[in-house]
């Protein structure tokens, strides 16, 4: 999903549309048509909050998401909760099979981050990696010219 230059003419090359698990369930046919139409414009889809509701694994196949974001209820304290470990390992195996990128949400400590890394979850976000801010320091470490084109 690399970094694109502001000079790129197509913003859809960088657009990821997140659909929450609960909203997907309400109007499945409408969501399928919506996703099919926008995929033609090269928009990527992420299933957010996976595990928060009642989505079956069948929806991962039927909707063909590019990304699945694992709900924080499974990632918090995962290093010490065997049930959550089994859930994440299963989801990781399924996402590998369907070629989906996995993101672990709500990672809050080094112990959990380490376990998730060893399980080969593709990406993590949460307070362990940084707190939300209104003034992110996006360009720290870039030269002035690099920052202008980032």
PDB file of C-alpha atoms in Angstrom:
ATOM      1  CA  UNK A   1       0.000   0.000   0.000  1.00  0.00           C
ATOM      2  CA  UNK A   2       3.132   2.184  -0.208  1.00  0.00           C
ATOM      3  CA  UNK A   3       3.443   5.918   0.034  1.00  0.00           C
ATOM      4  CA  UNK A   4       2.252   7.890  -3.004  1.00  0.00           C
ATOM      5  CA  UNK A   5       3.358  11.308  -4.125  1.00  0.00           C
ATOM      6  CA  UNK A   6       1.011  14.281  -4.083  1.00  0.00           C
ATOM      7  CA  UNK A   7       1.806  14.565  -7.750  1.00  0.00           C
ATOM      8  CA  UNK A   8      -0.135  11.385  -8.475  1.00  0.00           C
ATOM      9  CA  UNK A   9      -3.132  12.206 -10.602  1.00  0.00           C
ATOM     10  CA  UNK A  10      -5.328   9.419  -9.266  1.00  0.00           C
ATOM     11  CA  UNK A  11      -6.259   9.668  -5.613  1.00  0.00           C
ATOM     12  CA  UNK A  12      -8.183   6.384  -5.908  1.00  0.00           C
ATOM     13  CA  UNK A  13      -4.830   4.583  -6.050  1.00  0.00           C
ATOM     14  CA  UNK A  14      -4.470   5.414  -2.356  1.00  0.00           C
ATOM     15  CA  UNK A  15      -8.064   5.264  -1.147  1.00  0.00           C
ATOM     16  CA  UNK A  16      -9.081   2.591   1.334  1.00  0.00           C
ATOM     17  CA  UNK A  17     -12.788   2.413   2.183  1.00  0.00           C
ATOM     18  CA  UNK A  18     -13.526   0.822   5.555  1.00  0.00           C
ATOM     19  CA  UNK A  19     -16.784  -0.996   6.078  1.00  0.00           C
ATOM     20  CA  UNK A  20     -17.653  -2.005   9.608  1.00  0.00           C
ATOM     21  CA  UNK A  21     -18.755  -5.524  10.267  1.00  0.00           C
ATOM     22  CA  UNK A  22     -22.133  -4.376  11.608  1.00  0.00           C
ATOM     23  CA  UNK A  23     -22.982  -2.181   8.606  1.00  0.00           C
ATOM     24  CA  UNK A  24     -22.068  -4.939   6.172  1.00  0.00           C
ATOM     25  CA  UNK A  25     -24.673  -7.230   7.670  1.00  0.00           C
ATOM     26  CA  UNK A  26     -27.591  -4.842   7.219  1.00  0.00           C
ATOM     27  CA  UNK A  27     -27.738  -4.560   3.432  1.00  0.00           C
ATOM     28  CA  UNK A  28     -25.473  -7.230   2.017  1.00  0.00           C
ATOM     29  CA  UNK A  29     -26.540  -7.028  -1.646  1.00  0.00           C
ATOM     30  CA  UNK A  30     -26.223  -3.246  -1.680  1.00  0.00           C
ATOM     31  CA  UNK A  31     -22.739  -3.454  -0.157  1.00  0.00           C
ATOM     32  CA  UNK A  32     -21.674  -6.090  -2.720  1.00  0.00           C
ATOM     33  CA  UNK A  33     -22.786  -3.856  -5.628  1.00  0.00           C
ATOM     34  CA  UNK A  34     -21.159  -0.793  -4.037  1.00  0.00           C
ATOM     35  CA  UNK A  35     -17.874  -2.636  -3.586  1.00  0.00           C
ATOM     36  CA  UNK A  36     -17.918  -4.104  -7.088  1.00  0.00           C
ATOM     37  CA  UNK A  37     -18.480  -0.671  -8.654  1.00  0.00           C
ATOM     38  CA  UNK A  38     -15.742   1.020  -6.641  1.00  0.00           C
ATOM     39  CA  UNK A  39     -13.242  -1.817  -7.180  1.00  0.00           C
ATOM     40  CA  UNK A  40     -13.366  -0.927 -10.871  1.00  0.00           C
ATOM     41  CA  UNK A  41     -11.927   2.449  -9.790  1.00  0.00           C
ATOM     42  CA  UNK A  42      -9.142   0.619  -7.911  1.00  0.00           C
ATOM     43  CA  UNK A  43     -10.470   1.456  -4.448  1.00  0.00           C
ATOM     44  CA  UNK A  44      -9.368  -0.947  -1.700  1.00  0.00           C
ATOM     45  CA  UNK A  45     -11.813  -2.239   0.916  1.00  0.00           C
ATOM     46  CA  UNK A  46     -11.143  -3.049   4.561  1.00  0.00           C
ATOM     47  CA  UNK A  47     -13.463  -4.928   6.883  1.00  0.00           C
ATOM     48  CA  UNK A  48     -13.236  -2.991  10.146  1.00  0.00           C
ATOM     49  CA  UNK A  49     -13.889  -4.353  13.641  1.00  0.00           C
ATOM     50  CA  UNK A  50     -13.819  -7.991  12.547  1.00  0.00           C
ATOM     51  CA  UNK A  51     -15.008 -10.141  15.430  1.00  0.00           C
ATOM     52  CA  UNK A  52     -17.049  -7.379  17.082  1.00  0.00           C
ATOM     53  CA  UNK A  53     -20.323  -8.745  15.727  1.00  0.00           C
ATOM     54  CA  UNK A  54     -21.632 -11.916  14.198  1.00  0.00           C
ATOM     55  CA  UNK A  55     -19.973 -11.999  10.782  1.00  0.00           C
ATOM     56  CA  UNK A  56     -19.191 -15.493   9.613  1.00  0.00           C
ATOM     57  CA  UNK A  57     -15.994 -16.346   7.815  1.00  0.00           C
ATOM     58  CA  UNK A  58     -18.140 -16.786   4.709  1.00  0.00           C
ATOM     59  CA  UNK A  59     -18.374 -12.999   4.408  1.00  0.00           C
ATOM     60  CA  UNK A  60     -14.603 -12.734   4.139  1.00  0.00           C
ATOM     61  CA  UNK A  61     -14.866 -14.879   1.024  1.00  0.00           C
ATOM     62  CA  UNK A  62     -18.088 -13.465  -0.426  1.00  0.00           C
ATOM     63  CA  UNK A  63     -17.155  -9.800  -0.073  1.00  0.00           C
ATOM     64  CA  UNK A  64     -13.503 -10.308  -1.055  1.00  0.00           C
ATOM     65  CA  UNK A  65     -12.073  -7.640   1.227  1.00  0.00           C
ATOM     66  CA  UNK A  66      -8.475  -6.589   0.669  1.00  0.00           C
ATOM     67  CA  UNK A  67      -7.870  -5.880   4.369  1.00  0.00           C
ATOM     68  CA  UNK A  68      -9.325  -7.259   7.587  1.00  0.00           C
ATOM     69  CA  UNK A  69      -8.930  -5.257  10.800  1.00  0.00           C
ATOM     70  CA  UNK A  70      -9.127  -7.485  13.882  1.00  0.00           C
ATOM     71  CA  UNK A  71     -11.275  -6.014  16.645  1.00  0.00           C
ATOM     72  CA  UNK A  72      -9.488  -4.926  19.815  1.00  0.00           C
ATOM     73  CA  UNK A  73     -11.401  -7.370  22.002  1.00  0.00           C
ATOM     74  CA  UNK A  74      -9.145 -10.091  20.536  1.00  0.00           C
ATOM     75  CA  UNK A  75      -5.881  -8.149  20.545  1.00  0.00           C
ATOM     76  CA  UNK A  76      -5.922  -6.673  24.051  1.00  0.00           C
ATOM     77  CA  UNK A  77      -3.889  -8.948  26.330  1.00  0.00           C
ATOM     78  CA  UNK A  78      -3.585 -11.512  23.528  1.00  0.00           C
ATOM     79  CA  UNK A  79      -0.181 -12.611  24.797  1.00  0.00           C
ATOM     80  CA  UNK A  80      -1.811 -14.133  27.891  1.00  0.00           C
ATOM     81  CA  UNK A  81      -5.256 -15.196  26.601  1.00  0.00           C
ATOM     82  CA  UNK A  82      -5.150 -18.548  24.764  1.00  0.00           C
ATOM     83  CA  UNK A  83      -8.706 -18.176  23.419  1.00  0.00           C
ATOM     84  CA  UNK A  84      -7.834 -14.876  21.726  1.00  0.00           C
ATOM     85  CA  UNK A  85      -4.629 -16.404  20.398  1.00  0.00           C
ATOM     86  CA  UNK A  86      -6.574 -19.190  18.703  1.00  0.00           C
ATOM     87  CA  UNK A  87      -8.986 -16.666  17.188  1.00  0.00           C
ATOM     88  CA  UNK A  88      -6.201 -14.506  15.780  1.00  0.00           C
ATOM     89  CA  UNK A  89      -4.241 -17.484  14.477  1.00  0.00           C
ATOM     90  CA  UNK A  90      -7.382 -18.782  12.736  1.00  0.00           C
ATOM     91  CA  UNK A  91      -8.161 -15.416  11.230  1.00  0.00           C
ATOM     92  CA  UNK A  92      -4.559 -15.028  10.099  1.00  0.00           C
ATOM     93  CA  UNK A  93      -4.684 -18.408   8.359  1.00  0.00           C
ATOM     94  CA  UNK A  94      -7.952 -17.548   6.600  1.00  0.00           C
ATOM     95  CA  UNK A  95      -6.736 -14.111   5.565  1.00  0.00           C
ATOM     96  CA  UNK A  96      -3.570 -15.685   4.115  1.00  0.00           C
ATOM     97  CA  UNK A  97      -5.686 -18.096   2.093  1.00  0.00           C
ATOM     98  CA  UNK A  98      -7.778 -15.254   0.614  1.00  0.00           C
ATOM     99  CA  UNK A  99      -4.796 -12.927   0.162  1.00  0.00           C
ATOM    100  CA  UNK A 100      -6.007 -10.350   2.694  1.00  0.00           C
ATOM    101  CA  UNK A 101      -3.792  -7.957   4.627  1.00  0.00           C
ATOM    102  CA  UNK A 102      -4.385  -8.179   8.419  1.00  0.00           C
ATOM    103  CA  UNK A 103      -4.323  -5.301  10.881  1.00  0.00           C
ATOM    104  CA  UNK A 104      -4.495  -5.816  14.639  1.00  0.00           C
ATOM    105  CA  UNK A 105      -6.324  -2.954  16.335  1.00  0.00           C
ATOM    106  CA  UNK A 106      -5.979  -1.667  19.899  1.00  0.00           C
ATOM    107  CA  UNK A 107      -2.410  -2.858  20.481  1.00  0.00           C
ATOM    108  CA  UNK A 108      -1.525  -1.303  23.830  1.00  0.00           C
ATOM    109  CA  UNK A 109       1.598  -3.012  25.121  1.00  0.00           C
ATOM    110  CA  UNK A 110       4.904  -4.463  23.965  1.00  0.00           C
ATOM    111  CA  UNK A 111       4.016  -7.987  25.095  1.00  0.00           C
ATOM    112  CA  UNK A 112       0.941  -8.085  22.820  1.00  0.00           C
ATOM    113  CA  UNK A 113       2.791  -6.401  19.967  1.00  0.00           C
ATOM    114  CA  UNK A 114       5.526  -9.038  20.159  1.00  0.00           C
ATOM    115  CA  UNK A 115       3.017 -11.897  20.127  1.00  0.00           C
ATOM    116  CA  UNK A 116       1.184 -10.390  17.146  1.00  0.00           C
ATOM    117  CA  UNK A 117       4.471  -9.912  15.289  1.00  0.00           C
ATOM    118  CA  UNK A 118       5.425 -13.530  15.893  1.00  0.00           C
ATOM    119  CA  UNK A 119       1.991 -14.588  14.611  1.00  0.00           C
ATOM    120  CA  UNK A 120       2.759 -12.649  11.429  1.00  0.00           C
ATOM    121  CA  UNK A 121      -0.098 -10.181  11.623  1.00  0.00           C
ATOM    122  CA  UNK A 122       0.741  -7.710   8.832  1.00  0.00           C
ATOM    123  CA  UNK A 123       0.238  -4.460  10.716  1.00  0.00           C
ATOM    124  CA  UNK A 124      -0.684  -3.130  14.150  1.00  0.00           C
ATOM    125  CA  UNK A 125      -2.124   0.079  15.485  1.00  0.00           C
ATOM    126  CA  UNK A 126      -3.002   1.298  18.926  1.00  0.00           C
ATOM    127  CA  UNK A 127      -1.650   3.276  21.866  1.00  0.00           C
ATOM    128  CA  UNK A 128       1.532   1.216  21.979  1.00  0.00           C
ATOM    129  CA  UNK A 129       2.472   2.758  18.626  1.00  0.00           C
ATOM    130  CA  UNK A 130       1.169   6.249  19.285  1.00  0.00           C
ATOM    131  CA  UNK A 131      -1.675   8.206  20.789  1.00  0.00           C
ATOM    132  CA  UNK A 132      -4.155  10.063  18.587  1.00  0.00           C
ATOM    133  CA  UNK A 133      -3.137  13.660  17.933  1.00  0.00           C
ATOM    134  CA  UNK A 134      -4.432  16.676  16.088  1.00  0.00           C
ATOM    135  CA  UNK A 135      -0.903  17.702  15.102  1.00  0.00           C
ATOM    136  CA  UNK A 136       1.001  14.644  13.880  1.00  0.00           C
ATOM    137  CA  UNK A 137       4.657  15.069  13.142  1.00  0.00           C
ATOM    138  CA  UNK A 138       4.414  13.420   9.697  1.00  0.00           C
ATOM    139  CA  UNK A 139       7.597  14.797   8.287  1.00  0.00           C
ATOM    140  CA  UNK A 140      10.052  14.275  11.131  1.00  0.00           C
ATOM    141  CA  UNK A 141      13.305  13.050   9.657  1.00  0.00           C
ATOM    142  CA  UNK A 142      12.511  14.264   6.106  1.00  0.00           C
ATOM    143  CA  UNK A 143      14.290  17.075   4.368  1.00  0.00           C
ATOM    144  CA  UNK A 144      12.124  20.093   3.515  1.00  0.00           C
ATOM    145  CA  UNK A 145      11.933  19.003  -0.143  1.00  0.00           C
ATOM    146  CA  UNK A 146      10.989  15.398   0.748  1.00  0.00           C
ATOM    147  CA  UNK A 147       8.289  16.621   3.137  1.00  0.00           C
ATOM    148  CA  UNK A 148       6.737  18.769   0.405  1.00  0.00           C
ATOM    149  CA  UNK A 149       6.315  15.756  -1.880  1.00  0.00           C
ATOM    150  CA  UNK A 150       5.325  13.162   0.743  1.00  0.00           C
TER     151      UNK A 150
END
